[in-house]
mmCIF file of C-alpha atoms in Angstrom:
data_model
loop_
_atom_site.group_PDB
_atom_site.id
_atom_site.type_symbol
_atom_site.label_atom_id
_atom_site.label_comp_id
_atom_site.label_asym_id
_atom_site.label_seq_id
_atom_site.Cartn_x
_atom_site.Cartn_y
_atom_site.Cartn_z
ATOM 1 C CA UNK J 262 235.876 -116.551 42.249
ATOM 2 C CA UNK J 263 234.743 -113.567 39.987
ATOM 3 C CA UNK J 264 231.489 -115.703 39.930
ATOM 4 C CA UNK J 265 230.597 -116.343 43.446
ATOM 5 C CA UNK J 266 231.081 -112.244 44.101
ATOM 6 C CA UNK J 267 228.327 -111.787 40.615
ATOM 7 C CA UNK J 268 225.449 -114.496 41.949
ATOM 8 C CA UNK J 269 226.024 -113.054 45.667
ATOM 9 C CA UNK J 270 225.192 -109.633 44.557
ATOM 10 C CA UNK J 271 222.536 -110.335 43.326
ATOM 11 C CA UNK J 272 221.023 -111.577 46.320
ATOM 12 C CA UNK J 273 222.239 -110.751 49.142
ATOM 13 C CA UNK J 274 224.238 -107.596 50.631
ATOM 14 C CA UNK J 275 226.497 -106.943 53.822
ATOM 15 C CA UNK J 276 229.702 -105.444 55.017
ATOM 16 C CA UNK J 277 233.196 -106.593 53.752
ATOM 17 C CA UNK J 278 230.855 -109.109 50.885
ATOM 18 C CA UNK J 279 234.335 -109.354 48.659
ATOM 19 C CA UNK J 280 236.671 -110.104 51.160
ATOM 20 C CA UNK J 281 234.085 -113.157 53.228
ATOM 21 C CA UNK J 282 233.477 -114.423 49.525
ATOM 22 C CA UNK J 283 237.291 -114.638 49.095
ATOM 23 C CA UNK J 284 238.341 -116.284 52.253
ATOM 24 C CA UNK J 285 235.861 -118.851 52.182
ATOM 25 C CA UNK J 286 237.045 -120.137 48.481
ATOM 26 C CA UNK J 287 240.890 -120.018 49.988
ATOM 27 C CA UNK J 288 240.152 -122.113 52.544
ATOM 28 C CA UNK J 289 238.129 -124.269 50.696
ATOM 29 C CA UNK J 290 240.384 -126.920 49.444
ATOM 30 C CA UNK J 291 238.263 -128.524 46.763
ATOM 31 C CA UNK J 292 237.412 -125.256 44.891
ATOM 32 C CA UNK J 293 241.399 -124.598 45.471
ATOM 33 C CA UNK J 294 242.845 -128.090 44.497
ATOM 34 C CA UNK J 295 240.894 -127.771 40.966
ATOM 35 C CA UNK J 296 241.482 -123.905 40.423
ATOM 36 C CA UNK J 297 245.181 -125.285 40.482
ATOM 37 C CA UNK J 298 244.370 -127.685 37.756
ATOM 38 C CA UNK J 299 242.864 -124.674 35.258
ATOM 39 C CA UNK J 300 244.425 -124.017 31.753
ATOM 40 C CA UNK J 301 244.302 -121.033 30.121
ATOM 41 C CA UNK J 302 243.737 -121.534 26.422
ATOM 42 C CA UNK J 303 244.577 -118.985 23.764
ATOM 43 C CA UNK J 304 241.361 -117.162 21.944
ATOM 44 C CA UNK J 305 241.061 -116.665 18.394
ATOM 45 C CA UNK J 306 239.391 -113.548 17.792
ATOM 46 C CA UNK J 307 235.758 -114.171 16.009
ATOM 47 C CA UNK J 308 233.362 -111.453 15.100
ATOM 48 C CA UNK J 309 229.896 -111.780 17.924
ATOM 49 C CA UNK J 310 227.495 -113.016 16.845
ATOM 50 C CA UNK J 311 224.238 -110.731 16.459
ATOM 51 C CA UNK J 312 221.741 -113.833 18.157
ATOM 52 C CA UNK J 313 221.863 -115.917 20.183
ATOM 53 C CA UNK J 314 222.389 -120.035 18.442
ATOM 54 C CA UNK J 315 224.075 -118.145 15.461
ATOM 55 C CA UNK J 316 227.733 -120.077 15.757
ATOM 56 C CA UNK J 317 228.184 -122.809 18.368
ATOM 57 C CA UNK J 318 231.745 -124.442 18.846
ATOM 58 C CA UNK J 319 232.112 -127.583 19.771
ATOM 59 C CA UNK J 320 234.223 -130.175 21.807
ATOM 60 C CA UNK J 321 234.427 -133.740 23.420
ATOM 61 C CA UNK J 322 235.296 -133.958 26.954
ATOM 62 C CA UNK J 323 237.040 -137.412 28.685
ATOM 63 C CA UNK J 324 237.256 -139.968 28.893
ATOM 64 C CA UNK J 325 235.993 -138.701 32.904
ATOM 65 C CA UNK J 326 234.961 -141.907 34.754
ATOM 66 C CA UNK J 327 234.213 -143.875 31.740
ATOM 67 C CA UNK J 328 232.308 -141.536 29.818
ATOM 68 C CA UNK J 329 232.305 -138.318 27.548
ATOM 69 C CA UNK J 330 231.093 -135.388 27.465
ATOM 70 C CA UNK J 331 230.383 -133.783 24.457
ATOM 71 C CA UNK J 332 230.086 -129.621 25.395
ATOM 72 C CA UNK J 333 228.750 -127.292 22.666
ATOM 73 C CA UNK J 334 228.180 -123.398 23.930
ATOM 74 C CA UNK J 335 226.517 -120.549 22.140
ATOM 75 C CA UNK J 336 229.156 -117.877 21.219
ATOM 76 C CA UNK J 337 226.051 -114.718 21.476
ATOM 77 C CA UNK J 338 225.176 -115.145 24.828
ATOM 78 C CA UNK J 339 227.735 -118.192 26.363
ATOM 79 C CA UNK J 340 224.848 -120.290 27.005
ATOM 80 C CA UNK J 341 226.366 -124.584 27.539
ATOM 81 C CA UNK J 342 225.423 -127.531 26.791
ATOM 82 C CA UNK J 343 226.885 -131.122 28.577
ATOM 83 C CA UNK J 344 225.095 -133.942 26.903
ATOM 84 C CA UNK J 345 226.533 -137.137 28.717
ATOM 85 C CA UNK J 346 228.094 -139.885 26.299
ATOM 86 C CA UNK J 347 229.156 -143.614 26.627
ATOM 87 C CA UNK J 348 230.600 -143.523 23.075
ATOM 88 C CA UNK J 349 231.446 -140.722 20.303
ATOM 89 C CA UNK J 350 230.635 -141.566 16.992
ATOM 90 C CA UNK J 351 229.535 -139.074 14.214
ATOM 91 C CA UNK J 352 225.816 -140.819 14.444
ATOM 92 C CA UNK J 353 225.358 -140.412 17.973
ATOM 93 C CA UNK J 354 226.942 -137.053 17.473
ATOM 94 C CA UNK J 355 224.151 -136.312 15.066
ATOM 95 C CA UNK J 356 221.409 -137.322 17.291
ATOM 96 C CA UNK J 357 223.082 -135.097 19.962
ATOM 97 C CA UNK J 358 222.943 -131.733 18.185
ATOM 98 C CA UNK J 359 219.557 -133.249 16.373
ATOM 99 C CA UNK J 360 218.196 -132.673 19.880
ATOM 100 C CA UNK J 361 219.300 -129.393 20.867
ATOM 101 C CA UNK J 362 218.201 -128.336 17.056
ATOM 102 C CA UNK J 363 214.630 -129.571 17.829
ATOM 103 C CA UNK J 364 214.739 -127.181 20.891
ATOM 104 C CA UNK J 365 216.844 -123.840 19.467
ATOM 105 C CA UNK J 366 216.763 -124.475 15.729
ATOM 106 C CA UNK J 367 218.695 -124.595 13.735
ATOM 107 C CA UNK J 368 221.944 -123.033 13.607
ATOM 108 C CA UNK J 369 224.340 -120.999 11.282
ATOM 109 C CA UNK J 370 227.849 -122.208 11.531
ATOM 110 C CA UNK J 371 229.496 -124.877 13.747
ATOM 111 C CA UNK J 372 232.884 -124.881 14.933
ATOM 112 C CA UNK J 373 234.948 -127.545 15.853
ATOM 113 C CA UNK J 374 237.804 -128.821 15.830
ATOM 114 C CA UNK J 375 239.349 -132.011 13.541
ATOM 115 C CA UNK J 376 238.380 -135.233 15.621
ATOM 116 C CA UNK J 377 237.062 -138.075 13.638
ATOM 117 C CA UNK J 378 233.347 -137.967 14.405
ATOM 118 C CA UNK J 379 233.768 -133.734 13.027
ATOM 119 C CA UNK J 380 235.852 -134.904 9.564
ATOM 120 C CA UNK J 381 233.477 -137.911 8.665
ATOM 121 C CA UNK J 382 231.559 -138.062 5.940
ATOM 122 C CA UNK J 383 228.681 -138.325 7.609
ATOM 123 C CA UNK J 384 228.475 -135.698 10.367
ATOM 124 C CA UNK J 385 229.768 -133.139 6.596
ATOM 125 C CA UNK J 386 226.345 -134.574 4.758
ATOM 126 C CA UNK J 387 224.521 -133.537 8.174
ATOM 127 C CA UNK J 388 225.692 -130.053 7.861
ATOM 128 C CA UNK J 389 224.714 -130.130 4.200
ATOM 129 C CA UNK J 390 221.884 -130.894 4.409
ATOM 130 C CA UNK J 391 220.738 -128.713 7.127
ATOM 131 C CA UNK J 392 222.698 -125.393 5.761
ATOM 132 C CA UNK J 393 225.066 -125.711 8.838
ATOM 133 C CA UNK J 394 228.229 -124.043 8.140
ATOM 134 C CA UNK J 395 230.955 -126.768 9.705
ATOM 135 C CA UNK J 396 234.193 -125.327 9.734
ATOM 136 C CA UNK J 397 237.027 -127.462 11.804
ATOM 137 C CA UNK J 398 240.696 -125.596 13.344
ATOM 138 C CA UNK J 399 243.375 -126.423 11.507
ATOM 139 C CA UNK J 400 246.011 -128.415 13.219
ATOM 140 C CA UNK J 401 248.531 -126.004 13.865
ATOM 141 C CA UNK J 402 245.758 -123.303 15.263
ATOM 142 C CA UNK J 403 243.416 -125.262 17.732
ATOM 143 C CA UNK J 404 243.362 -122.367 19.072
ATOM 144 C CA UNK J 405 240.800 -120.880 16.792
ATOM 145 C CA UNK J 406 238.336 -122.818 18.589
ATOM 146 C CA UNK J 407 239.313 -122.064 22.260
ATOM 147 C CA UNK J 408 236.575 -120.578 23.421
ATOM 148 C CA UNK J 409 234.865 -124.247 23.171
ATOM 149 C CA UNK J 410 238.536 -125.544 24.890
ATOM 150 C CA UNK J 411 238.283 -123.356 27.747
ATOM 151 C CA UNK J 412 234.533 -124.611 28.425
ATOM 152 C CA UNK J 413 236.134 -127.983 28.710
ATOM 153 C CA UNK J 414 238.376 -127.116 31.455
ATOM 154 C CA UNK J 415 236.012 -125.028 33.727
ATOM 155 C CA UNK J 416 233.322 -127.784 33.172
ATOM 156 C CA UNK J 417 236.165 -130.857 34.079
ATOM 157 C CA UNK J 418 237.423 -128.427 36.776
ATOM 158 C CA UNK J 419 233.483 -127.867 38.514
ATOM 159 C CA UNK J 420 233.094 -131.760 37.768
ATOM 160 C CA UNK J 421 235.333 -132.780 39.827
ATOM 161 C CA UNK J 422 234.626 -130.387 42.633
ATOM 162 C CA UNK J 423 231.575 -131.933 42.538
ATOM 163 C CA UNK J 424 232.625 -135.718 42.712
ATOM 164 C CA UNK J 425 235.594 -134.823 45.712
ATOM 165 C CA UNK J 426 232.870 -133.682 47.502
ATOM 166 C CA UNK J 427 230.562 -136.530 47.159
ATOM 167 C CA UNK J 428 227.957 -136.368 43.941
ATOM 168 C CA UNK J 429 227.584 -138.473 40.791
ATOM 169 C CA UNK J 430 228.966 -137.440 37.722
ATOM 170 C CA UNK J 431 224.651 -136.730 36.703
ATOM 171 C CA UNK J 432 224.641 -134.427 39.378
ATOM 172 C CA UNK J 433 227.149 -132.698 38.171
ATOM 173 C CA UNK J 434 226.233 -132.052 34.956
ATOM 174 C CA UNK J 435 223.120 -130.756 36.280
ATOM 175 C CA UNK J 436 224.299 -128.464 38.770
ATOM 176 C CA UNK J 437 226.938 -126.870 36.415
ATOM 177 C CA UNK J 438 224.557 -126.751 33.950
ATOM 178 C CA UNK J 439 222.009 -124.595 35.930
ATOM 179 C CA UNK J 440 224.640 -122.760 38.095
ATOM 180 C CA UNK J 441 226.557 -121.593 34.991
ATOM 181 C CA UNK J 442 223.578 -120.427 33.176
ATOM 182 C CA UNK J 443 222.219 -118.474 36.238
ATOM 183 C CA UNK J 444 225.291 -116.455 37.087
ATOM 184 C CA UNK J 445 226.546 -113.322 35.770
ATOM 185 C CA UNK J 446 229.202 -113.524 33.089
ATOM 186 C CA UNK J 447 231.577 -110.912 34.064
ATOM 187 C CA UNK J 448 232.066 -109.626 30.257
ATOM 188 C CA UNK J 449 228.436 -108.706 29.666
ATOM 189 C CA UNK J 450 227.184 -108.098 33.099
ATOM 190 C CA UNK J 451 223.807 -110.652 32.544
ATOM 191 C CA UNK J 452 223.450 -115.041 33.066
ATOM 192 C CA UNK J 453 224.051 -117.161 29.820
ATOM 193 C CA UNK J 454 219.457 -117.321 30.520
ATOM 194 C CA UNK J 455 218.992 -113.586 29.455
ATOM 195 C CA UNK J 456 221.057 -113.387 26.882
ATOM 196 C CA UNK J 457 219.303 -116.441 25.423
ATOM 197 C CA UNK J 458 216.322 -117.232 26.836
ATOM 198 C CA UNK J 459 215.777 -113.381 26.879
ATOM 199 C CA UNK J 460 214.894 -113.868 31.019
ATOM 200 C CA UNK J 461 215.677 -114.786 34.214
ATOM 201 C CA UNK J 462 216.110 -117.857 35.396
ATOM 202 C CA UNK J 463 214.006 -118.935 38.995
ATOM 203 C CA UNK J 464 216.152 -120.309 41.721
ATOM 204 C CA UNK J 465 216.326 -121.408 45.139
ATOM 205 C CA UNK J 466 218.015 -117.845 46.162
ATOM 206 C CA UNK J 467 214.441 -116.169 44.392
ATOM 207 C CA UNK J 468 212.488 -118.258 47.900
ATOM 208 C CA UNK J 469 214.531 -115.424 49.406
ATOM 209 C CA UNK J 470 212.848 -112.388 47.851
ATOM 210 C CA UNK J 471 209.520 -111.285 48.845
ATOM 211 C CA UNK J 472 206.913 -112.514 47.132
ATOM 212 C CA UNK J 473 204.745 -108.865 46.560
ATOM 213 C CA UNK J 474 202.115 -110.756 45.154
ATOM 214 C CA UNK J 475 200.771 -111.792 48.756
ATOM 215 C CA UNK J 476 201.994 -109.138 50.579
ATOM 216 C CA UNK J 477 199.239 -106.605 48.067
ATOM 217 C CA UNK J 478 197.173 -109.411 48.822
ATOM 218 C CA UNK J 479 197.656 -109.112 52.631
ATOM 219 C CA UNK J 480 197.499 -105.837 53.333
ATOM 220 C CA UNK J 481 194.369 -105.348 50.752
ATOM 221 C CA UNK J 482 192.220 -107.914 53.104
ATOM 222 C CA UNK J 483 193.470 -106.080 56.464
ATOM 223 C CA UNK J 484 192.387 -102.774 55.025
ATOM 224 C CA UNK J 485 189.303 -104.662 53.972
ATOM 225 C CA UNK J 486 188.822 -106.112 57.571
ATOM 226 C CA UNK J 487 189.680 -102.754 58.929
ATOM 227 C CA UNK J 488 187.091 -100.687 57.535
#
């Protein structure tokens, strides 16, 4: 609900905005059902990275509607990636990460649990070749990767809500990623995109804002016509 309010305040204002949003959320059946499913995961205190894509947290979600999802979170910006998979072998995991590294460069550290995809010699060799420090959580201290586990629960809740409303899994992935990247974070007050890409992403809500270039051009043309 806090994210809904933060996003609304970026584009709108009206009296009782907060209470109106709370009323809508309380009366949204899908929102209420999935809010009850949210699980709070303990968070281990890691030192904040100095820049984006320095340390990433990764975890798997699934199966959900016959699919697995690799969830990747950048510890600096909270930027999230969700990759759909039909199987979750070490090689497929490596391929998914390699695709991200081609876009954003190699990270310095990967934090994961002790899933077989991450403990295999294949994955260890991949990290070693690329100079990546791979840290695995101790079995008795899974909360060390609480950031990834918390986001997995958030993704589950978002997917369930979209599918409940009749959307497809593909639509759920795209909607979740885009909405999450463009909504201000409660801690930073900025969107993931602003922290990770150093710029805001354009959304359909931006169509509500005046096009100042068009307004200026119209005023200039009217001035020339009058004189």
